[in-house]
Every structure is written in C-alpha cells, then in structure tokens.
XYZ file of C-alpha atoms in Angstrom:
625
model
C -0.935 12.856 25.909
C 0.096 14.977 29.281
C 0.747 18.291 27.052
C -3.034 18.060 26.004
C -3.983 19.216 29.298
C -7.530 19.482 30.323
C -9.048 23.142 30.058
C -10.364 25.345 32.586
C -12.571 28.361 32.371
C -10.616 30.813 31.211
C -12.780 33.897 32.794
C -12.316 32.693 36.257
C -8.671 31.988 35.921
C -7.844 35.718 34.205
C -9.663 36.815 37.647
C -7.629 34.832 39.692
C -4.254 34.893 38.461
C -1.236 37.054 37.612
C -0.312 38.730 33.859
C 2.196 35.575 34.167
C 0.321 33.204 34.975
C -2.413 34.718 32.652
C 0.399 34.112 29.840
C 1.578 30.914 30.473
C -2.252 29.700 30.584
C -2.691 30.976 27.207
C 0.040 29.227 26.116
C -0.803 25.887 27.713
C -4.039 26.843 25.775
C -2.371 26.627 22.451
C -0.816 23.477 22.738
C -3.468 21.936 23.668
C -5.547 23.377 20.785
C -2.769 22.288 18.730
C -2.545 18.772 20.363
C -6.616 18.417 19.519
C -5.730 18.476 16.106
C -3.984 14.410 15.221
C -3.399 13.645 18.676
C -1.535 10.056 18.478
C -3.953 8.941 20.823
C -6.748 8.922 18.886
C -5.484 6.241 16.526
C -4.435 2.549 17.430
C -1.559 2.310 19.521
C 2.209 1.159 17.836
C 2.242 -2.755 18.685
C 5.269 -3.023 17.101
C 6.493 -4.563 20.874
C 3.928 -6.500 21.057
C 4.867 -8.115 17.871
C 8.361 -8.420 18.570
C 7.781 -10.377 21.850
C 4.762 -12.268 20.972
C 6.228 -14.004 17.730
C 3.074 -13.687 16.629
C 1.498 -15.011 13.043
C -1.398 -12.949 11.551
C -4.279 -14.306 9.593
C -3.730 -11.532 7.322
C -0.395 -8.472 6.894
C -1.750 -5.611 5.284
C 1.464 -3.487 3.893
C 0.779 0.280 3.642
C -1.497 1.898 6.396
C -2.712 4.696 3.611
C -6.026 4.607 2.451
C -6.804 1.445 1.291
C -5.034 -0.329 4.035
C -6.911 1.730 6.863
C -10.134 0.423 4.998
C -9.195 -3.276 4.930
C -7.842 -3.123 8.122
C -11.655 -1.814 9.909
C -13.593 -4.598 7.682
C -10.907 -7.401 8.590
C -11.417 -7.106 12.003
C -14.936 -6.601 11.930
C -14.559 -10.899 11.895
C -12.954 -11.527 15.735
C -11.516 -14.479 15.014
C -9.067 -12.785 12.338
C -5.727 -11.280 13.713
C -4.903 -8.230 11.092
C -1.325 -7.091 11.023
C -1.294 -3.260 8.987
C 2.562 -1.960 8.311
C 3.050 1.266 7.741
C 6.271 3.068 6.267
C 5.032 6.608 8.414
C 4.157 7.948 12.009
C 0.752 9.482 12.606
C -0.775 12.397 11.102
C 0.873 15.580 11.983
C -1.151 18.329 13.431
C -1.133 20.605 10.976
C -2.174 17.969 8.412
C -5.599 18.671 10.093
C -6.122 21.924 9.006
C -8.197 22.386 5.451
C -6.297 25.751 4.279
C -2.916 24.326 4.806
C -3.232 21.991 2.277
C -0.607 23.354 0.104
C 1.626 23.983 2.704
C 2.177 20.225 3.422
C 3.204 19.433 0.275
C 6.939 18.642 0.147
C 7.563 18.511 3.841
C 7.636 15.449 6.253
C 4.909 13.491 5.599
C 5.055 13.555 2.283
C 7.490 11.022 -0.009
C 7.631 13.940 -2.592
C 8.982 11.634 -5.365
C 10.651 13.249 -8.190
C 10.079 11.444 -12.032
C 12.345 11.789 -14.635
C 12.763 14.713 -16.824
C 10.763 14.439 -20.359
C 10.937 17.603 -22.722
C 6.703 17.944 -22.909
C 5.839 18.756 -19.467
C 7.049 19.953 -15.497
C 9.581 22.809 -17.726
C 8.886 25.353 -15.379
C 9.107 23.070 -11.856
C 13.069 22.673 -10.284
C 15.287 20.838 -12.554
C 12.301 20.594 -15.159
C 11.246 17.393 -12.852
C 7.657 16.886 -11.908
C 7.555 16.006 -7.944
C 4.726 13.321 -7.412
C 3.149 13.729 -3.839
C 2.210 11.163 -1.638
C 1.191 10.618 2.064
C 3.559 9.089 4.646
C 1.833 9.048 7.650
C -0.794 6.309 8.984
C -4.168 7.400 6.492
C -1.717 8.045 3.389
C -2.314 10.075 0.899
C -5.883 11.158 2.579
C -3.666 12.538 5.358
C -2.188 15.679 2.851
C -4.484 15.326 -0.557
C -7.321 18.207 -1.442
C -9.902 16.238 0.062
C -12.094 16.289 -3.015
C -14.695 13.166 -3.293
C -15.228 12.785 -6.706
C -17.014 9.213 -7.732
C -16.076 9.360 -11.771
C -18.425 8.011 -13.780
C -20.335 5.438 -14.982
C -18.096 4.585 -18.212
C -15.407 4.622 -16.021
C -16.214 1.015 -14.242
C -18.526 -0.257 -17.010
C -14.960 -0.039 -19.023
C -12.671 -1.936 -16.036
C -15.962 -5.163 -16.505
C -15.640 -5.051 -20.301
C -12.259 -5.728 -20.625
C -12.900 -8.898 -18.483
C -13.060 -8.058 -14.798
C -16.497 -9.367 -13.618
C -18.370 -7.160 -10.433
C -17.049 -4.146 -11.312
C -19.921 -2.121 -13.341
C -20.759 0.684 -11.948
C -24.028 -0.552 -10.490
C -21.984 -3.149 -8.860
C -19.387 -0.660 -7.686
C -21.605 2.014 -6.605
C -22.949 0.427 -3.147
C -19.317 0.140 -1.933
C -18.892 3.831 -2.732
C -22.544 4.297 -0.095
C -20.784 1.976 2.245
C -17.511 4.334 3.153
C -19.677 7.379 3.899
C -21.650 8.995 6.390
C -23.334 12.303 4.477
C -24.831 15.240 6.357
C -28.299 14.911 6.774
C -29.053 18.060 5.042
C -27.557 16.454 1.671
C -29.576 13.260 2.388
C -33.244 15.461 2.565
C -32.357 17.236 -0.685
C -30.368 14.395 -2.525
C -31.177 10.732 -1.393
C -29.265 7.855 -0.301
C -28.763 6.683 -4.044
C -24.629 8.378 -4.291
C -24.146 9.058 -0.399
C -24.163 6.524 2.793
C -26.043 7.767 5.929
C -23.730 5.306 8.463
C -20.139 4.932 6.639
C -17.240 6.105 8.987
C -16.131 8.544 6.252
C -17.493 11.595 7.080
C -18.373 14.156 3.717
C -19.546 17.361 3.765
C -19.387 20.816 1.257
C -16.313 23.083 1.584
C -18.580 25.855 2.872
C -16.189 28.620 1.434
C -17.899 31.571 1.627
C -15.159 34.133 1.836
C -15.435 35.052 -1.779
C -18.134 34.977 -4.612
C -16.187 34.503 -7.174
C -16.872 30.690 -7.093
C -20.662 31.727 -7.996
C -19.578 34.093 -10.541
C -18.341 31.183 -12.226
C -20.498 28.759 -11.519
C -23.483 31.484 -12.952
C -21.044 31.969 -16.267
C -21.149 27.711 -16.813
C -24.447 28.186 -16.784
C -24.773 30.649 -19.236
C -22.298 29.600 -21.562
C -25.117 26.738 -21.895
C -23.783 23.825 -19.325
C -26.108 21.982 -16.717
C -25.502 22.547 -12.590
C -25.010 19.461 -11.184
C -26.524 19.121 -8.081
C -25.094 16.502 -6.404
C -22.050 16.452 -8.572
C -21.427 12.739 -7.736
C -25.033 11.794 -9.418
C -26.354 10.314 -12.509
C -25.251 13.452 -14.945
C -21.362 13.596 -15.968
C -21.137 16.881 -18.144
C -21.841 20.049 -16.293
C -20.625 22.003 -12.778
C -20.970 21.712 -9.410
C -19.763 21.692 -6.302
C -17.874 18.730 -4.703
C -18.117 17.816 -1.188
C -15.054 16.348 0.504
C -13.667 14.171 3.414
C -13.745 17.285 5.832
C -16.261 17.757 8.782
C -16.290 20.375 11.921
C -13.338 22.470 10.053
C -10.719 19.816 9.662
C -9.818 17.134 7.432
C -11.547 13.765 8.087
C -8.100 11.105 6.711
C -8.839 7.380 6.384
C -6.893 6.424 9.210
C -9.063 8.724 11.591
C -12.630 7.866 10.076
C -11.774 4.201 10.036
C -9.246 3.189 12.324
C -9.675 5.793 15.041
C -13.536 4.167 16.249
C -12.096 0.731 16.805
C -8.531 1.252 17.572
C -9.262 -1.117 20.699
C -10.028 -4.005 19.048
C -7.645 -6.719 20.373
C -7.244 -8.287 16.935
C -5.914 -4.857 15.371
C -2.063 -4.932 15.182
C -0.201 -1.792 13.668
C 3.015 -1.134 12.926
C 4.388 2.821 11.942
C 7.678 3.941 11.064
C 8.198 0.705 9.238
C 9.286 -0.404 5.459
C 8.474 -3.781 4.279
C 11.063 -4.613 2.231
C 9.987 -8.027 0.548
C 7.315 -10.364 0.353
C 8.603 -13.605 1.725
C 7.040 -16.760 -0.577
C 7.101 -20.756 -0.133
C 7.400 -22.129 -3.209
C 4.756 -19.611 -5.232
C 2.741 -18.776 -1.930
C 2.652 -15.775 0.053
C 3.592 -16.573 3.888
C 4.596 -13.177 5.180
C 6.723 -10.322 4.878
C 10.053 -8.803 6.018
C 10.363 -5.150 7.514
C 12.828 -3.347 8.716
C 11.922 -1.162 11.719
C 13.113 2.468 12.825
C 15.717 1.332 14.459
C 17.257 -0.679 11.472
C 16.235 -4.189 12.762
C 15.300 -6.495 10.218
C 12.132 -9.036 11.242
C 9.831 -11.584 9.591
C 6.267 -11.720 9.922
C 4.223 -14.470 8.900
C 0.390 -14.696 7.213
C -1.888 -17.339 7.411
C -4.224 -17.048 5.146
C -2.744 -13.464 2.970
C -0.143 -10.915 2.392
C -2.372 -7.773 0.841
C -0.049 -5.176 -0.764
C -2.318 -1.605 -0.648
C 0.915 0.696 -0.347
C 0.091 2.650 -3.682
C 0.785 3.000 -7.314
C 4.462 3.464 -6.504
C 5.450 1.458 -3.950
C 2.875 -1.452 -4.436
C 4.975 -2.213 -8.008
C 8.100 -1.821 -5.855
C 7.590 -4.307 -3.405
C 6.409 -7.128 -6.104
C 9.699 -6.609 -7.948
C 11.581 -6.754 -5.097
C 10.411 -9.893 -4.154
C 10.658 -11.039 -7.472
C 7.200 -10.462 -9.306
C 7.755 -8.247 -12.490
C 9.207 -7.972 -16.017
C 11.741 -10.396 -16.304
C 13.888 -8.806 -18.489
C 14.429 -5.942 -15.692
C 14.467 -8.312 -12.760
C 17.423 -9.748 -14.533
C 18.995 -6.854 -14.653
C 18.509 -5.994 -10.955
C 20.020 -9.488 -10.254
C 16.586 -10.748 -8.783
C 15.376 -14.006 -9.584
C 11.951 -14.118 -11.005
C 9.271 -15.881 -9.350
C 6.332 -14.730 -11.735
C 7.151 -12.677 -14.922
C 4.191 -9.744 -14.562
C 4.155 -6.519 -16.337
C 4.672 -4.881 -12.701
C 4.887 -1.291 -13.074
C 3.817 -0.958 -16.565
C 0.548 1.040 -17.280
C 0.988 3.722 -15.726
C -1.543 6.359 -15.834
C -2.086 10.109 -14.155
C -4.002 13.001 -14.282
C -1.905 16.159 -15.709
C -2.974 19.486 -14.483
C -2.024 22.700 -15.977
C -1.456 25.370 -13.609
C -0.876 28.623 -16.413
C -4.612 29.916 -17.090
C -5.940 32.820 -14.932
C -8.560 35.153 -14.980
C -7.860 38.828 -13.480
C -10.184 41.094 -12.072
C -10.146 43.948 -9.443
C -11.935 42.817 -6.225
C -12.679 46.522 -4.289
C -13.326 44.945 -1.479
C -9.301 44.116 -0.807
C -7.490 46.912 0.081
C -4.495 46.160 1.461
C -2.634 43.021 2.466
C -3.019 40.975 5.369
C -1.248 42.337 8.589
C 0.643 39.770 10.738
C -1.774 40.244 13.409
C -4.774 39.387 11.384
C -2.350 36.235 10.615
C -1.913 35.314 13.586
C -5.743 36.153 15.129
C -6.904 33.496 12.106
C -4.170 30.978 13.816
C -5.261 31.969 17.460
C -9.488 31.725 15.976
C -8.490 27.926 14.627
C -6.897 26.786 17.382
C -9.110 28.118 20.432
C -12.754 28.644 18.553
C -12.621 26.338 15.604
C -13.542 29.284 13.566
C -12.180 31.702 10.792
C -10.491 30.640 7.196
C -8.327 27.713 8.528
C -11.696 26.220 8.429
C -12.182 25.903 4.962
C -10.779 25.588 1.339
C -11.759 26.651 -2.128
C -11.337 24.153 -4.007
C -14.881 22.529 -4.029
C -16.385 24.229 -7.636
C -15.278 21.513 -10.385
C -16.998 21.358 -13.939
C -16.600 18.290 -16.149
C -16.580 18.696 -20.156
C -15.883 17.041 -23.516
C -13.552 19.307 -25.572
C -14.018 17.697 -28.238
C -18.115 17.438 -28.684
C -20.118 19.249 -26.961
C -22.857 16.825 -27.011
C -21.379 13.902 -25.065
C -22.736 12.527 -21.934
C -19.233 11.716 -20.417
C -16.059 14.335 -20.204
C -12.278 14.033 -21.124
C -11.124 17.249 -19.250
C -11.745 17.764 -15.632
C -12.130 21.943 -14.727
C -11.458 23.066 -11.159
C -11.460 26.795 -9.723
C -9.315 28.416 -7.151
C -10.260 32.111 -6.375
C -7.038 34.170 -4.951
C -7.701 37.494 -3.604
C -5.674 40.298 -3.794
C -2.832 40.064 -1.363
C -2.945 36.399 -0.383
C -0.322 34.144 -0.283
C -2.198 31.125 -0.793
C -0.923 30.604 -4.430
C 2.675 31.067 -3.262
C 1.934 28.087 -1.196
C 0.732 26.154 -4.214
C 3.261 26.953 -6.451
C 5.868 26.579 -3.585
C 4.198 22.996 -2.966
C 4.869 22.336 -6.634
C 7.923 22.596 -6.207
C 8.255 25.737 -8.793
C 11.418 27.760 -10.138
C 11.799 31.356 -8.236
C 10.955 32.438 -11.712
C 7.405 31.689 -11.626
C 6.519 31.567 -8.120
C 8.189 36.007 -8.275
C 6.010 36.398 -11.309
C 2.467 35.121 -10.007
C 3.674 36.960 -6.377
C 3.717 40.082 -8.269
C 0.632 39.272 -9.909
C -1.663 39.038 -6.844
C -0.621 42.010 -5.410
C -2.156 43.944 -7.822
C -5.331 42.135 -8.500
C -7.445 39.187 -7.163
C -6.656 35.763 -9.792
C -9.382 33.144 -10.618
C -6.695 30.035 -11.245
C -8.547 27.671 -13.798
C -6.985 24.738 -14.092
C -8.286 21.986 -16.649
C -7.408 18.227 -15.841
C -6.772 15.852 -18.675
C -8.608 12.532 -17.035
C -9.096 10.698 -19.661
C -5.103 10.222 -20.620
C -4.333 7.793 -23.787
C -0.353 8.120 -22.523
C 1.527 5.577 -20.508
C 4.270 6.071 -18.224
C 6.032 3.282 -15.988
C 7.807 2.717 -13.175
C 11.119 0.632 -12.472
C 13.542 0.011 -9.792
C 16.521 2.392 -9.259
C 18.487 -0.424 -7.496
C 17.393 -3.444 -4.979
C 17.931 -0.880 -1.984
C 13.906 -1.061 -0.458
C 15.384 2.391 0.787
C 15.273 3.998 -2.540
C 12.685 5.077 -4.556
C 12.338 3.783 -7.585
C 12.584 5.416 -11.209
C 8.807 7.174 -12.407
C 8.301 7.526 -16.293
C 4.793 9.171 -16.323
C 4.692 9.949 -19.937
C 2.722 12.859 -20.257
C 1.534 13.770 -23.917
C 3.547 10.911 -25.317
C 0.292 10.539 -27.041
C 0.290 13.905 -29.229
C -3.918 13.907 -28.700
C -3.442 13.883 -25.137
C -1.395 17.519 -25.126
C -4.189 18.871 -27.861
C -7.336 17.542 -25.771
C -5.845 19.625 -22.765
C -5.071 22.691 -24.683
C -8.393 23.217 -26.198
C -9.559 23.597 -22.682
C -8.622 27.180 -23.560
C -11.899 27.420 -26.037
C -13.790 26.922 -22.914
C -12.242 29.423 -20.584
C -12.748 31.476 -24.120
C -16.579 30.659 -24.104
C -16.527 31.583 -20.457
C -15.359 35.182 -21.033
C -17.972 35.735 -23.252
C -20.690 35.360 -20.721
C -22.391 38.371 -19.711
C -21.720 37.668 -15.850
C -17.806 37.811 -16.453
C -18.311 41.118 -18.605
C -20.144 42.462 -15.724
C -16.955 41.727 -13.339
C -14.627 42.826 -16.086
C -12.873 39.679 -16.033
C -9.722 39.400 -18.234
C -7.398 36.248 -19.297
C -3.813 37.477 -17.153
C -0.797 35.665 -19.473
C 2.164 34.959 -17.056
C 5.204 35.960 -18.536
C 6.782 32.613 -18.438
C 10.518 32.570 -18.893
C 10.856 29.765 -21.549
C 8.078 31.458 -23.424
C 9.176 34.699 -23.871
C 9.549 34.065 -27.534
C 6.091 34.158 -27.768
C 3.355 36.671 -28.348
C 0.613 36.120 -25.172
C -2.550 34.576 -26.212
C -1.157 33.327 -29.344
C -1.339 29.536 -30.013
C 1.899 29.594 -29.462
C 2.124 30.809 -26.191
C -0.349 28.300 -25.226
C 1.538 25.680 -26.069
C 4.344 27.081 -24.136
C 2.774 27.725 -21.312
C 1.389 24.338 -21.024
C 4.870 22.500 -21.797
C 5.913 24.919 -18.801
C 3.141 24.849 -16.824
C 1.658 21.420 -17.038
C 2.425 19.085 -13.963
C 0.685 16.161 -11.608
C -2.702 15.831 -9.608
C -1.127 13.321 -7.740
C -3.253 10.464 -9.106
C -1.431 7.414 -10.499
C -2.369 4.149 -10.663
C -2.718 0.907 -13.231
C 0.643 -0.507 -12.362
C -0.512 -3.580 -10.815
C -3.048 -3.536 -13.371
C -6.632 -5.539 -12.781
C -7.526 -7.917 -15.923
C -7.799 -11.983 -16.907
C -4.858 -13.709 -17.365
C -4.960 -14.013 -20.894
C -4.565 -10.144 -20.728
C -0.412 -9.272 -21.220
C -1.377 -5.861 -19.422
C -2.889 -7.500 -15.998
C -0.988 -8.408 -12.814
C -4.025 -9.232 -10.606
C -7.399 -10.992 -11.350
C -10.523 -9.122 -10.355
C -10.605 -10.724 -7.406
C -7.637 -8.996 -7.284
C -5.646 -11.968 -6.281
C -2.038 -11.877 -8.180
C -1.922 -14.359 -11.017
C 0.557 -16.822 -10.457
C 0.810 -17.154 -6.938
C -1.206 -17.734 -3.986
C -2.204 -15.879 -0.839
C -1.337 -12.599 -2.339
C -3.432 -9.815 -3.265
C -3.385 -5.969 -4.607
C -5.783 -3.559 -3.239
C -5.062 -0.195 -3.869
C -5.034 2.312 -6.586
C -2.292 0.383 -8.827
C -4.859 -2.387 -9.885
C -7.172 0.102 -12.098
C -7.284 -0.525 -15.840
C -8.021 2.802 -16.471
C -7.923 5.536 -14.296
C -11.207 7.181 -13.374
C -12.691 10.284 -14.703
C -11.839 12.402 -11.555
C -9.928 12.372 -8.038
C -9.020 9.398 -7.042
C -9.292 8.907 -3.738
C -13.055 7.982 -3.358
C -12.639 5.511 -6.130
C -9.357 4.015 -3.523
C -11.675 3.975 -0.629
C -14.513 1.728 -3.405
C -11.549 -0.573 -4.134
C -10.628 -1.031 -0.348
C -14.425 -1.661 0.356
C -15.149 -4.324 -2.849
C -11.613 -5.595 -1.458
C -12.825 -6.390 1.727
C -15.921 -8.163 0.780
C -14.095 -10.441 -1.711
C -11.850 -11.290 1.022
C -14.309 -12.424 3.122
C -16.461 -14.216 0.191
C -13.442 -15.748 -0.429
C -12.759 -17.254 3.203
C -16.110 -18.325 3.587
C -17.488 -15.134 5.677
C -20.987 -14.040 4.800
C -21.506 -10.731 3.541
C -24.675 -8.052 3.006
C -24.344 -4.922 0.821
C-alpha cells in the first residue's frame, strides 16, 4: 500500500526540515502507523478476477472466511494438489479492529452484522426496542476480527457429553490435541505450564492480557481465594471450578484474528483462492450432491462456482442455517411456507443455544489515585503512544480475570455460571463504550455515566453457560440479502433465569472477604427505569434488574446440530458430513450439541482443526496429530 510509506529517522529530518514539513512528516507518520495495523496486504489477495476469467472448478468452496473457514482454508492447502476456493460476505479487517481497548467500540459499526432477535418479555428490557443485538464479524477472520479475544477451552464434560450422545472422536482427550495444534504459546507459559493445554508451533498466537493499569483485578482474584475457591493456574488446565486468568488471541499489543494467524503466512500459495465482499446465496446440488455454490458479488453479478470433491458451509450459527434452507435443507413445514422445495427435511436452525450475560451487578469503591478525568490531550498522547511506540493502554484490555462456579453445589468439579471482571476507574469512558456497543437505552447508558464519575466500578458479570433453553432461527423471506428471524429463548426454562440469579450469593460471599472490607467495597444498585418499583437489593430488584439487564455473549451455536441420524435433533454426522446428501459438510460453531462451558471461539478454532483432519482422512490424505 503507497500510503504506508517507508519511515525515516525522524531526528535527522526535524534537523533538516521546515515546521511544515516537520508537520506534514508527522502526519505521513500517522498513517502509516495506522496503515501497520490490518494492512490489506498482509492477507491473500481478492482473486475474485481470477475466478471470473479462469472458469475455474475448486476441489473444495469453503463459504464464510470467519474463523473456521480461515482454519480449513490453511490445512486444505497444506495438500498442493487441492485448489481451495474461501467466500467471504466482508472486506478485510479494519484498522482499528487491531487495537485490544477498542473492543467495545467496534461493536455495532461496519464490520459487524449486528443482528437484532426478536423481542421476548424475560430478557434485553433495557437494550433499544427491548431487542437483544447479536454481534458478529464481517470482515475476512469473522467474529475473531471484533470478539474479546478470550481463549477459553471449556471443559472436559463439555466434549465427553457431544461423544455420548453418539458422535464418536470427540472426547475431550480426543479433542484436546486439535486445541495444541492452533496455538503457538509464549515460552514463558510453556516453562511454568507444559505443552499438555498449549501448542509451542500453532499459527495462533496466545498470550496474557498484561493489564496492569489497575489492581483491582488482584483484589478480586485475592477475595476468590478467600471466600474458599482454588486459583487456577493455567485456567485452560485439568481443574474447572476456581479463578484465573485467561490468556487470549493477542500478541505485541494487538489482536492476533484467524484470518491474520492463519491465512496471512501462506497467502502466496497458488492453490489459495479468496473471494471478499461476497454472499453466497445457495448451495447448488445434482440430484442430492453438493457441486458448488452461487454468489453474488459487490457489484450485484450473480456467478456459479463449482466443487469437486465439497461445498463446506463454516459461515456461523446464523448464517450457516440460512444458507441450508435456502437451498432447500431444513424443516419442511417452513420451507413450504417460504415456497422452497425441500431437498432434505433437517431440523436446520433448531437448537439453538447462547450464553446470556447480565450486565447489572457492580461493586463501588473510591480509587484515590483518580483525581480527575482524562484531558483530551492525554487522549490523544495514548492514540499518538499506540500508533508511533506500540505502547500505552491501547495495548491492552481487562477482561482476562474469569472464575468458573456451580451455584448450585459448591462441591462440584464442573461449573454452570461463568464470572468475568471488568475494573472501570473513575472517569473512564470505557463502560459507555460497552453499554453503547450493547446497543443500550439513553436511560441506562446516563445512569452508569453518572455513576463513574463519582467512583471507580468493578462490573461483575456472571455468564449462564450451561443454558437448558432453546431458541431458533428461521428465514424472514428467500431474499439471501436479509437476515433471518433469531428466537434465542432466554430463560424459557424458568431454572435457567434462577441458576443466573443466584450468582448474586456469590458476589454476596465475595463482600464478605476481608480483602474487599479492606477496600471498602460496596454492591452500587443502578436505578434501572423499569425497576423503580422496587426496593434495591431486594429479591425483587434482582429479578428486575436481570429481566433488564440480561443480554448476549455473542456465542450461539447448535443449529446445524452434530449427532447420528437416528437423532431428530442432528443435521450433520460427526464427521460432520450433512445427512442426506453428499459432498456437503458443516464446520463451524452451528454443529455443537451443546454449547461449551465458556467462550467459544477456541472451541471454533478445535472444530475447524478436527474438521480439517477428517477431511483429509476422508480423501485418502495421511494425517499425524
């Protein structure tokens, strides 16, 4: 790229040169800072020319570029003889996506599909239009591209479950070697910790948060300690009740996405095709096998690409289920409806499954050593530090201290509610950004804005992740343009809503401590509009303020559900082939039975791995793990 010009020293040009010329040099600097961060030309090159003219078939069309398909697409071409065609729907990662702290701030904007699911009277109350808005990544990487960047494994009931309900190979000693295979740990972690839950040569690059601008994350940490729970140290380990500190898929102060850690090293292989900035539409079929796909382009030109050997849908938990309905795979009852013939009648879209959050528990204190808010200038040095030094807060986020516990008995060796921390000092506007990302009312986002102006906020936010309620999803219309209809369902299952609001007796527990005494830590009640009926801290306003304040993690999946065919629930086998038809397979986030006891993108990137193996068992190709 000519804007990301190459750098002089700056010392010897301020000697030689004008204030103008001084100015416009520091500018040039800038851009080119900014153009470091997701230049275009790190990543494979658009060969959606190259496609056109050539005519070309593929061996195998990969649709959806997120993170799954960035995966397949490395370990596809790792065999030279295998043309891989990957579509994706977005353009490349946008600068700013780079950057750790401004995690919140991409939410909602361009590369983000920002669905909205339909309004249910439990949860999302206090979001616009009482409407949950379900993130996801459009850009080349996906969801990796704007997500927290936590790498969280789950657990070992988690994948023993998805074999005992009939999918062979995916215990979690079978599953755990493709988690080792993604990831290249710091060799630091790899003294202290092993090689038995981290890789030492994966392209996926983990490392710790390093936030160190506040203790308040070991004030915590020391109060789960005493209130009688373990440390885990690693917190992906062999322990699954306790807290720790995740690492995540950030290294050298940015954000490592899938497309950049596993595209980016062999974007000049010559059997690597990718297409951005275009929508596959349908899967085209022969009879009940998969020969290719159709896609309209940027422009609005519809084309047809064929597959050899296999289509692989990997575009996500929402638009994975789209596609196969579209081309005709799904409940027949509803395909009818859309006036679209059924080829295979699959519960498509059914079992849906996601991790609700609740956003409305705080813990106050005065922190003495914020005095005043930031000025624009110290703004705008951080910016200037980022871009020029790789240095300051843009660096780093603090979201890495995440405890895992059993509401329910306190003696069980696997959790049902997920805790993570984010410390906001005095001043800051970083929970503006996440409530603004949320997509808020003005009501709440004014009353936690006052809030933090008068004292630094501990956000505690408990994670129901091991959900008992199903949602679904459907098609709005047969326009591949629109997005289709999201039920998610939370607390249709009355235990569900209960299980999550007894997270309260922990944060409870927590205050007790004799750390959080010392710090004068307090519970802060927001004074929630739709709850002002309520006395605060009673049960009541508990349950209010979760029905208000209760929303997404951005973690669905199960709609293309993984399972035998005598299962009603399952759409692929676990070979993850779709049952019914050939040459077509799922490999993404939709295919899990259950979804896993904590983020989900490491267990995507496992799938994607596993994914690519069976492939190449499949078609012959020796493989070593």
């Amino acid at each position: 790229m000519e804007s990301c010009m190459s750098r002089t020293c700056s010392s010897v040009i301020a000697q030689q040169s004008s204030p103008a010329s001084i100015f416009t040099f520091l500018i040039q600097t800038l851009i080119a800072s900014r153009c470091k961060l997701n230049n275009p030309d790190e990543y494979p090159r658009d060969r959606v020319n190259d496609v056109l003219r050539s005519n070309k078939e593929f061996d195998f069309v990969i649709i959806g570029g997120g993170t799954a398909g960035s995966i397949l697409a490395r370990r596809l071409t790792e065999v030279k003889n295998w043309n891989v065609l990957l579509i994706e729907r977005g353009g490349y990662p946008l600068p700013e996506t780079a950057v750790p702290a401004l995690f919140t701030s991409n939410l909602g904007f361009p590369q983000d599909y920002a669905y909205k699911i339909e309004y249910q009277k439990e949860a999302c109350l206090s979001q616009v239009d009482k409407r949950c808005r379900w993130s996801k990544g459009k850009a080349l990487g996906g969801s990796s591209v704007i997500n927290a960047m936590l790498h969280i494994f789950g657990n070992k009931r988690d994948y023993d479950t998805w074999e005992n309900i009939g999918n062979p190979g995916w215990n979690y000693e079978q599953v755990l070697p493709y988690f080792r295979k993604s990831l290249s740990c710091a060799p630091e972690f790899i003294a202290k910790y092993g090689t038995d839950y981290c890789g030492t040569d994966g392209p996926m690059r983990i490392r710790h948060y390093n936030y160190t601008a506040t203790d308040a994350e070991d004030i915590i940490l020391e109060a789960a300690h005493e209130a009688g729970y373990d440390v885990l140290e690693p917190l992906n380990g062999d322990r699954f009740i306790g807290f720790g500190r995740a690492m995540g898929t950030l290294d050298n102060g940015q954000r490592e996405n899938c497309a950049k850690a596993f595209l980016s090293p062999v974007k000049d292989r010559k059997n690597l095709y990718v297409m951005t900035s275009s929508r596959v539409d349908k899967i085209l079929f022969e009879r009940k096998r998969a020969v290719g796909v159709r896609i309209t382009l940027d422009n609005n030109q519809s084309v047809q690409v064929r597959a050899t050997k296999e289509v692989i849908l990997s575009a996500g938990s929402i638009a994975s289920p789209q596609v196969l309905m579209l081309s005709g795979i799904g409940p027949k009852n509803h395909l009818k409806k859309m006036g679209i013939p059924t080829l295979v009648d699959l519960p498509v879209g059914k079992n849906l499954q996601d991790h609700a959050i609740w956003l409305g528990i705080y813990l106050a204190y005065n922190n003495e050593s914020v005095t005043s808010p930031p000025s624009e200038k110290s703004q705008l040095d951080d910016i200037y530090d980022y871009l020029e030094f790789n240095a300051g807060p843009l660096r780093v986020l603090p979201l890495d201290l995440n405890g895992f516990v059993d509401v329910n008995d306190p003696h069980s060796k696997y959790p049902n509610v997920q805790f993570m921390f984010v410390p906001y000092q005095r001043y800051t506007n970083n929970l503006l950004s996440l409530l603004q990302g949320y997509n808020m009312n003005d009501d709440i986002i004014q009353e936690m804005q006052q809030a933090v102006k008068k004292m630094s906020l501990i956000s505690i936010c408990p994670v129901l992740i091991r959900p008992l309620s199903r949602g679904f999803v459907e098609l709005r219309n047969t326009n591949p343009a629109d997005p289709v209809k999201i039920y998610a369902n939370y607390f249709a299952e009355k235990e569900d809503f209960n299980n999550l609001l007894k997270s309260v007796n922990i944060v409870k527990a927590f205050l007790n401590t004799d750390i959080l005494k010392k710090y004068n830590m307090t519970l802060y009640y927001p004074n929630i509009s739709g709850c002002q009926h309520t006395e605060p801290g009673t049960d009541e306003y508990w349950e209010c303020n979760l029905e208000h304040l209760s929303t997404t993690l951005f973690h669905p999946c199960g709609t293309a559900m993984m399972g035998p065919a005598n299962d009603s629930r399952a759409v692929v086998d676990s070979r993850l082939k779709v049952h019914g038809v050939q040459n077509l397979r799922v490999i993404d986030a939709s295919i899990m039975p259950e979804v896993t006891s904590g983020n989900t993108n490491a267990p995507t990137m496992m799938i994607a791995e596993k994914g690519a193996d069976i492939i190449k068992q499949d078609w012959g190709v020796k493989i070593q793990i």
